[in-house]
mmCIF file of C-alpha atoms in Angstrom:
data_model
loop_
_atom_site.group_PDB
_atom_site.id
_atom_site.type_symbol
_atom_site.label_atom_id
_atom_site.label_comp_id
_atom_site.label_asym_id
_atom_site.label_seq_id
_atom_site.Cartn_x
_atom_site.Cartn_y
_atom_site.Cartn_z
ATOM 1 C CA ARG A 625 -37.294 3.539 -45.699
ATOM 2 C CA ILE A 626 -39.442 0.632 -46.226
ATOM 3 C CA PHE A 627 -40.039 1.139 -49.922
ATOM 4 C CA HIS A 628 -37.974 3.344 -52.375
ATOM 5 C CA GLY A 629 -39.529 3.927 -55.842
ATOM 6 C CA ARG A 630 -37.580 6.696 -56.660
ATOM 7 C CA GLY A 631 -34.527 3.879 -57.211
ATOM 8 C CA GLY A 632 -35.898 2.856 -60.483
ATOM 9 C CA TYR A 633 -36.666 -0.852 -59.615
ATOM 10 C CA TYR A 634 -40.345 -1.042 -59.596
ATOM 11 C CA PRO A 635 -41.617 0.814 -63.039
ATOM 12 C CA GLY A 636 -44.882 2.812 -62.641
ATOM 13 C CA TYR A 637 -43.796 3.578 -58.889
ATOM 14 C CA GLU A 638 -40.764 5.847 -59.580
ATOM 15 C CA HIS A 639 -42.925 8.561 -57.842
ATOM 16 C CA VAL A 640 -43.593 6.965 -54.516
ATOM 17 C CA THR A 641 -41.559 6.478 -51.354
ATOM 18 C CA LEU A 642 -42.850 4.748 -48.026
ATOM 19 C CA ASP A 643 -40.811 5.605 -44.653
ATOM 20 C CA TRP A 644 -41.725 4.527 -40.881
ATOM 21 C CA TYR A 645 -41.509 6.885 -38.626
ATOM 22 C CA PRO A 646 -42.532 4.579 -35.677
ATOM 23 C CA PRO A 647 -45.499 4.442 -34.891
ATOM 24 C CA VAL A 648 -46.256 6.278 -38.221
ATOM 25 C CA LEU A 649 -45.854 5.358 -41.725
ATOM 26 C CA LEU A 650 -45.645 8.098 -44.304
ATOM 27 C CA LEU A 651 -46.635 7.402 -47.550
ATOM 28 C CA THR A 652 -45.373 10.098 -50.663
ATOM 29 C CA SER A 653 -45.600 10.801 -54.011
ATOM 30 C CA PHE A 654 -44.011 13.156 -56.150
ATOM 31 C CA LYS A 655 -46.771 13.044 -58.633
ATOM 32 C CA ALA A 656 -50.393 13.682 -58.286
ATOM 33 C CA VAL A 657 -52.238 10.423 -57.718
ATOM 34 C CA GLU A 658 -55.813 9.914 -58.678
ATOM 35 C CA CYS A 659 -58.503 8.891 -55.595
ATOM 36 C CA SER A 660 -59.256 6.010 -56.701
ATOM 37 C CA LYS A 661 -55.459 4.343 -56.956
ATOM 38 C CA LEU A 662 -54.590 6.562 -53.659
ATOM 39 C CA ALA A 663 -57.829 4.259 -51.790
ATOM 40 C CA LEU A 664 -56.133 0.787 -53.433
ATOM 41 C CA TRP A 665 -52.860 1.690 -51.839
ATOM 42 C CA CYS A 666 -53.991 2.617 -48.447
ATOM 43 C CA ASP A 667 -56.418 -0.482 -48.372
ATOM 44 C CA ALA A 668 -53.493 -2.954 -49.337
ATOM 45 C CA LEU A 669 -51.227 -1.271 -46.547
ATOM 46 C CA SER A 670 -53.956 -1.668 -44.601
ATOM 47 C CA THR A 671 -54.406 -5.394 -45.310
ATOM 48 C CA ARG A 672 -50.435 -6.052 -45.112
ATOM 49 C CA TRP A 673 -50.830 -4.201 -41.645
ATOM 50 C CA ASP A 674 -53.375 -6.421 -40.290
ATOM 51 C CA GLU A 675 -51.463 -9.409 -41.516
ATOM 52 C CA CYS A 676 -48.726 -8.605 -39.797
ATOM 53 C CA PHE A 677 -50.234 -8.893 -36.629
ATOM 54 C CA GLU A 678 -53.256 -11.474 -36.603
ATOM 55 C CA HIS A 679 -51.083 -13.871 -35.357
ATOM 56 C CA GLY A 680 -50.374 -12.073 -31.647
ATOM 57 C CA ASN A 681 -47.059 -10.122 -33.132
ATOM 58 C CA LYS A 682 -48.121 -7.058 -31.192
ATOM 59 C CA GLN A 683 -45.820 -4.298 -30.406
ATOM 60 C CA GLU A 684 -46.848 -3.255 -26.224
ATOM 61 C CA ASP A 685 -45.274 0.276 -26.778
ATOM 62 C CA GLN A 686 -46.742 1.203 -29.916
ATOM 63 C CA GLY A 687 -50.189 -0.448 -30.480
ATOM 64 C CA THR A 688 -51.655 -2.507 -33.330
ATOM 65 C CA SER A 689 -53.563 0.201 -35.130
ATOM 66 C CA MET A 690 -51.950 1.777 -38.213
ATOM 67 C CA ASN A 691 -51.099 5.085 -38.334
ATOM 68 C CA LEU A 692 -50.776 6.156 -42.016
ATOM 69 C CA VAL A 693 -49.844 9.753 -43.597
ATOM 70 C CA TYR A 694 -49.968 10.892 -46.953
ATOM 71 C CA GLN A 695 -48.453 13.761 -48.487
ATOM 72 C CA CYS A 696 -48.449 15.115 -52.202
ATOM 73 C CA ARG A 697 -45.344 16.712 -53.292
ATOM 74 C CA ALA A 698 -46.777 17.011 -56.929
ATOM 75 C CA GLU A 699 -47.427 21.108 -56.510
ATOM 76 C CA THR A 700 -46.311 23.607 -54.227
ATOM 77 C CA PRO A 701 -47.547 23.857 -51.397
ATOM 78 C CA THR A 702 -46.836 20.212 -50.352
ATOM 79 C CA THR A 703 -50.643 18.953 -49.315
ATOM 80 C CA THR A 704 -50.228 16.193 -46.051
ATOM 81 C CA ARG A 705 -52.927 14.560 -44.146
ATOM 82 C CA ILE A 706 -53.704 11.848 -42.000
ATOM 83 C CA VAL A 707 -55.234 8.952 -43.654
ATOM 84 C CA TYR A 708 -55.569 6.202 -40.399
ATOM 85 C CA GLY A 709 -55.114 6.785 -36.996
ATOM 86 C CA SER A 710 -52.883 9.585 -35.664
ATOM 87 C CA VAL A 711 -49.329 11.142 -35.109
ATOM 88 C CA PRO A 712 -47.949 12.111 -31.815
ATOM 89 C CA ASP A 713 -47.702 15.699 -30.537
ATOM 90 C CA ILE A 714 -44.225 15.184 -29.844
ATOM 91 C CA HIS A 715 -42.372 12.648 -32.099
ATOM 92 C CA ILE A 716 -39.292 11.368 -31.594
ATOM 93 C CA VAL A 717 -37.529 8.553 -33.451
ATOM 94 C CA THR A 718 -34.169 6.857 -32.955
ATOM 95 C CA GLU A 719 -31.376 5.679 -34.678
ATOM 96 C CA ASN A 720 -28.178 3.919 -33.701
ATOM 97 C CA ASP A 721 -30.094 0.958 -31.599
ATOM 98 C CA GLY A 722 -32.035 4.072 -29.468
ATOM 99 C CA LYS A 723 -28.942 5.510 -28.867
ATOM 100 C CA GLU A 724 -29.657 8.901 -31.305
ATOM 101 C CA LYS A 725 -32.973 10.314 -30.863
ATOM 102 C CA PHE A 726 -34.469 13.081 -33.492
ATOM 103 C CA LEU A 727 -37.212 14.959 -33.350
ATOM 104 C CA VAL A 728 -39.730 15.084 -36.573
ATOM 105 C CA HIS A 729 -42.998 16.509 -37.730
ATOM 106 C CA LEU A 730 -44.793 14.601 -40.495
ATOM 107 C CA LEU A 731 -47.518 16.968 -40.931
ATOM 108 C CA ARG A 732 -45.850 20.227 -40.964
ATOM 109 C CA GLY A 733 -43.926 21.783 -44.145
ATOM 110 C CA GLN A 734 -42.416 19.360 -46.808
ATOM 111 C CA ASN A 735 -39.621 17.749 -44.824
ATOM 112 C CA HIS A 736 -39.694 16.201 -41.825
ATOM 113 C CA GLY A 737 -36.714 16.677 -39.531
ATOM 114 C CA LEU A 738 -35.044 13.658 -40.690
ATOM 115 C CA PHE A 739 -33.959 12.203 -43.628
ATOM 116 C CA LEU A 740 -34.013 8.672 -43.462
ATOM 117 C CA ASP A 741 -32.238 7.880 -46.711
ATOM 118 C CA MET A 742 -29.557 9.324 -44.962
ATOM 119 C CA ALA A 743 -28.845 6.399 -42.546
ATOM 120 C CA ASN A 744 -25.818 5.129 -43.956
ATOM 121 C CA GLY A 745 -24.315 8.504 -44.050
ATOM 122 C CA ARG A 746 -24.807 8.895 -40.626
ATOM 123 C CA THR A 747 -23.199 5.784 -39.726
ATOM 124 C CA TRP A 748 -19.926 6.649 -41.402
ATOM 125 C CA VAL A 749 -19.670 9.687 -39.777
ATOM 126 C CA ARG A 750 -20.227 7.940 -36.808
ATOM 127 C CA GLU A 751 -17.561 5.984 -37.200
ATOM 128 C CA ASN A 752 -15.323 8.038 -38.366
ATOM 129 C CA ALA A 753 -15.480 10.808 -36.628
ATOM 130 C CA ALA A 754 -13.665 10.423 -33.261
ATOM 131 C CA ASN A 755 -11.658 13.419 -31.717
ATOM 132 C CA GLU A 756 -11.891 15.333 -35.451
ATOM 133 C CA THR A 757 -13.646 18.830 -35.721
ATOM 134 C CA VAL A 758 -16.894 17.976 -38.320
ATOM 135 C CA LEU A 759 -18.097 20.791 -40.598
ATOM 136 C CA ASN A 760 -21.786 20.138 -41.078
ATOM 137 C CA LEU A 761 -23.052 22.390 -43.891
ATOM 138 C CA PHE A 762 -26.358 22.848 -44.559
ATOM 139 C CA ALA A 763 -27.068 21.227 -41.692
ATOM 140 C CA TYR A 764 -30.858 21.401 -41.433
ATOM 141 C CA THR A 765 -31.849 20.165 -38.103
ATOM 142 C CA CYS A 766 -28.474 18.689 -37.183
ATOM 143 C CA ALA A 767 -29.039 14.789 -36.901
ATOM 144 C CA PHE A 768 -25.269 14.600 -38.623
ATOM 145 C CA SER A 769 -23.868 16.326 -35.483
ATOM 146 C CA ILE A 770 -25.690 13.990 -33.368
ATOM 147 C CA SER A 771 -24.123 11.008 -34.855
ATOM 148 C CA ALA A 772 -20.532 12.748 -34.806
ATOM 149 C CA LEU A 773 -20.706 13.411 -31.299
ATOM 150 C CA ASN A 774 -21.332 9.700 -30.528
ATOM 151 C CA GLY A 775 -18.562 9.075 -32.537
ATOM 152 C CA GLU A 776 -16.501 11.020 -30.260
ATOM 153 C CA ALA A 777 -16.089 13.978 -32.468
ATOM 154 C CA ARG A 778 -14.290 16.776 -30.578
ATOM 155 C CA GLU A 779 -16.301 19.552 -31.973
ATOM 156 C CA VAL A 780 -19.010 19.846 -34.620
ATOM 157 C CA ILE A 781 -20.001 23.309 -36.689
ATOM 158 C CA ASN A 782 -23.759 23.370 -37.929
ATOM 159 C CA VAL A 783 -24.178 26.296 -40.747
ATOM 160 C CA ASP A 784 -27.773 26.603 -42.223
ATOM 161 C CA MET A 785 -29.488 29.661 -43.507
ATOM 162 C CA SER A 786 -32.839 28.703 -41.369
ATOM 163 C CA LYS A 787 -32.367 29.514 -38.238
ATOM 164 C CA GLY A 788 -35.783 27.659 -37.583
ATOM 165 C CA ALA A 789 -34.339 24.525 -38.565
ATOM 166 C CA LEU A 790 -31.436 25.485 -36.507
ATOM 167 C CA LYS A 791 -33.860 25.764 -33.435
ATOM 168 C CA VAL A 792 -34.748 21.925 -33.828
ATOM 169 C CA GLY A 793 -31.072 21.264 -34.247
ATOM 170 C CA GLN A 794 -30.487 22.301 -30.337
ATOM 171 C CA ARG A 795 -33.360 20.885 -29.576
ATOM 172 C CA ASN A 796 -32.080 17.499 -30.886
ATOM 173 C CA HIS A 797 -28.939 17.985 -28.967
ATOM 174 C CA GLU A 798 -30.790 18.576 -25.722
ATOM 175 C CA VAL A 799 -33.051 15.562 -26.166
ATOM 176 C CA ASN A 800 -29.745 13.373 -26.569
ATOM 177 C CA ARG A 801 -28.538 15.081 -23.641
ATOM 178 C CA MET A 802 -25.152 16.402 -25.377
ATOM 179 C CA LEU A 803 -24.847 19.311 -23.259
ATOM 180 C CA GLY A 804 -21.792 21.324 -21.657
ATOM 181 C CA ASP A 805 -19.578 23.672 -21.665
ATOM 182 C CA SER A 806 -18.177 25.492 -25.095
ATOM 183 C CA SER A 807 -15.635 28.065 -26.173
ATOM 184 C CA SER A 808 -17.843 30.887 -27.595
ATOM 185 C CA SER A 809 -16.388 32.301 -30.601
ATOM 186 C CA GLY A 810 -19.278 32.575 -32.698
ATOM 187 C CA GLY A 811 -22.593 31.093 -33.021
ATOM 188 C CA ALA A 812 -25.131 29.418 -30.275
ATOM 189 C CA SER A 813 -23.439 26.635 -28.511
ATOM 190 C CA VAL A 814 -25.158 23.330 -26.756
ATOM 191 C CA GLY A 815 -22.196 21.171 -25.636
ATOM 192 C CA ARG A 816 -19.576 20.518 -28.283
ATOM 193 C CA SER A 817 -21.821 21.789 -31.001
ATOM 194 C CA ARG A 818 -21.729 25.564 -32.481
ATOM 195 C CA PHE A 819 -25.356 26.510 -34.582
ATOM 196 C CA LEU A 820 -24.530 29.179 -37.253
ATOM 197 C CA GLY A 821 -27.481 30.538 -38.834
ATOM 198 C CA HIS A 822 -25.663 31.961 -41.882
ATOM 199 C CA ASP A 823 -25.677 32.156 -45.709
ATOM 200 C CA ILE A 824 -22.643 29.677 -46.126
ATOM 201 C CA PHE A 825 -21.965 31.189 -49.335
ATOM 202 C CA LYS A 826 -21.104 34.778 -47.433
ATOM 203 C CA THR A 827 -19.940 33.577 -44.370
ATOM 204 C CA TRP A 828 -16.593 31.402 -45.814
ATOM 205 C CA GLY A 829 -14.326 33.818 -43.292
ATOM 206 C CA LYS A 830 -15.832 32.697 -40.012
ATOM 207 C CA ILE A 831 -16.085 29.106 -41.268
ATOM 208 C CA ARG A 832 -12.465 29.135 -42.393
ATOM 209 C CA LYS A 833 -11.937 30.534 -38.667
ATOM 210 C CA LEU A 834 -13.342 27.708 -37.004
ATOM 211 C CA GLY A 835 -11.155 24.886 -38.555
ATOM 212 C CA PRO A 836 -9.277 23.342 -39.578
ATOM 213 C CA TYR A 837 -11.653 20.199 -40.176
ATOM 214 C CA GLY A 838 -11.315 16.618 -40.178
ATOM 215 C CA ILE A 839 -14.367 15.802 -41.815
#
């Protein structure tokens, strides 16, 4: 996350965030923004981008043209559009010095497949998961599962009502080559992870059976 207006340190910009999903910048507003103001913001970002590369500071693998997506979350449904450039058809971003890979989708839905502001939480899990059975509730696309397994967790149980999100989570495990044999007592399995597409508040019996959990 490049800019976190919601932290309250920049009066008047509490509704704005700017995130970097290489090679795409994502500008998000949680309030309606006038077209003229949005144009000023986008022009300022474009100018700053050009300044960063004007002295030959080029990234050969990503090019130097700015890719910018704008999302407005003032109303439902959320509106999202490309302002500059393009977005990869298959978009994968990395953490942990490239050791963890995550599929993201900036143009579809309200969320994007990875919550960047939880990076410190994933680091903590990675550093504390060794030999533990990890329970990942409201797992979404299972990013915490990837971090836990990279931290040598014994097993991760991912639970979420959205079977579509869990499918993306399974693909994240495949992208990270976290495949292999797993015991089969409930839920789909990929390597040392399980994926339970259930309402958490109606599944405590099954969740308890798969424990106890260290995290």
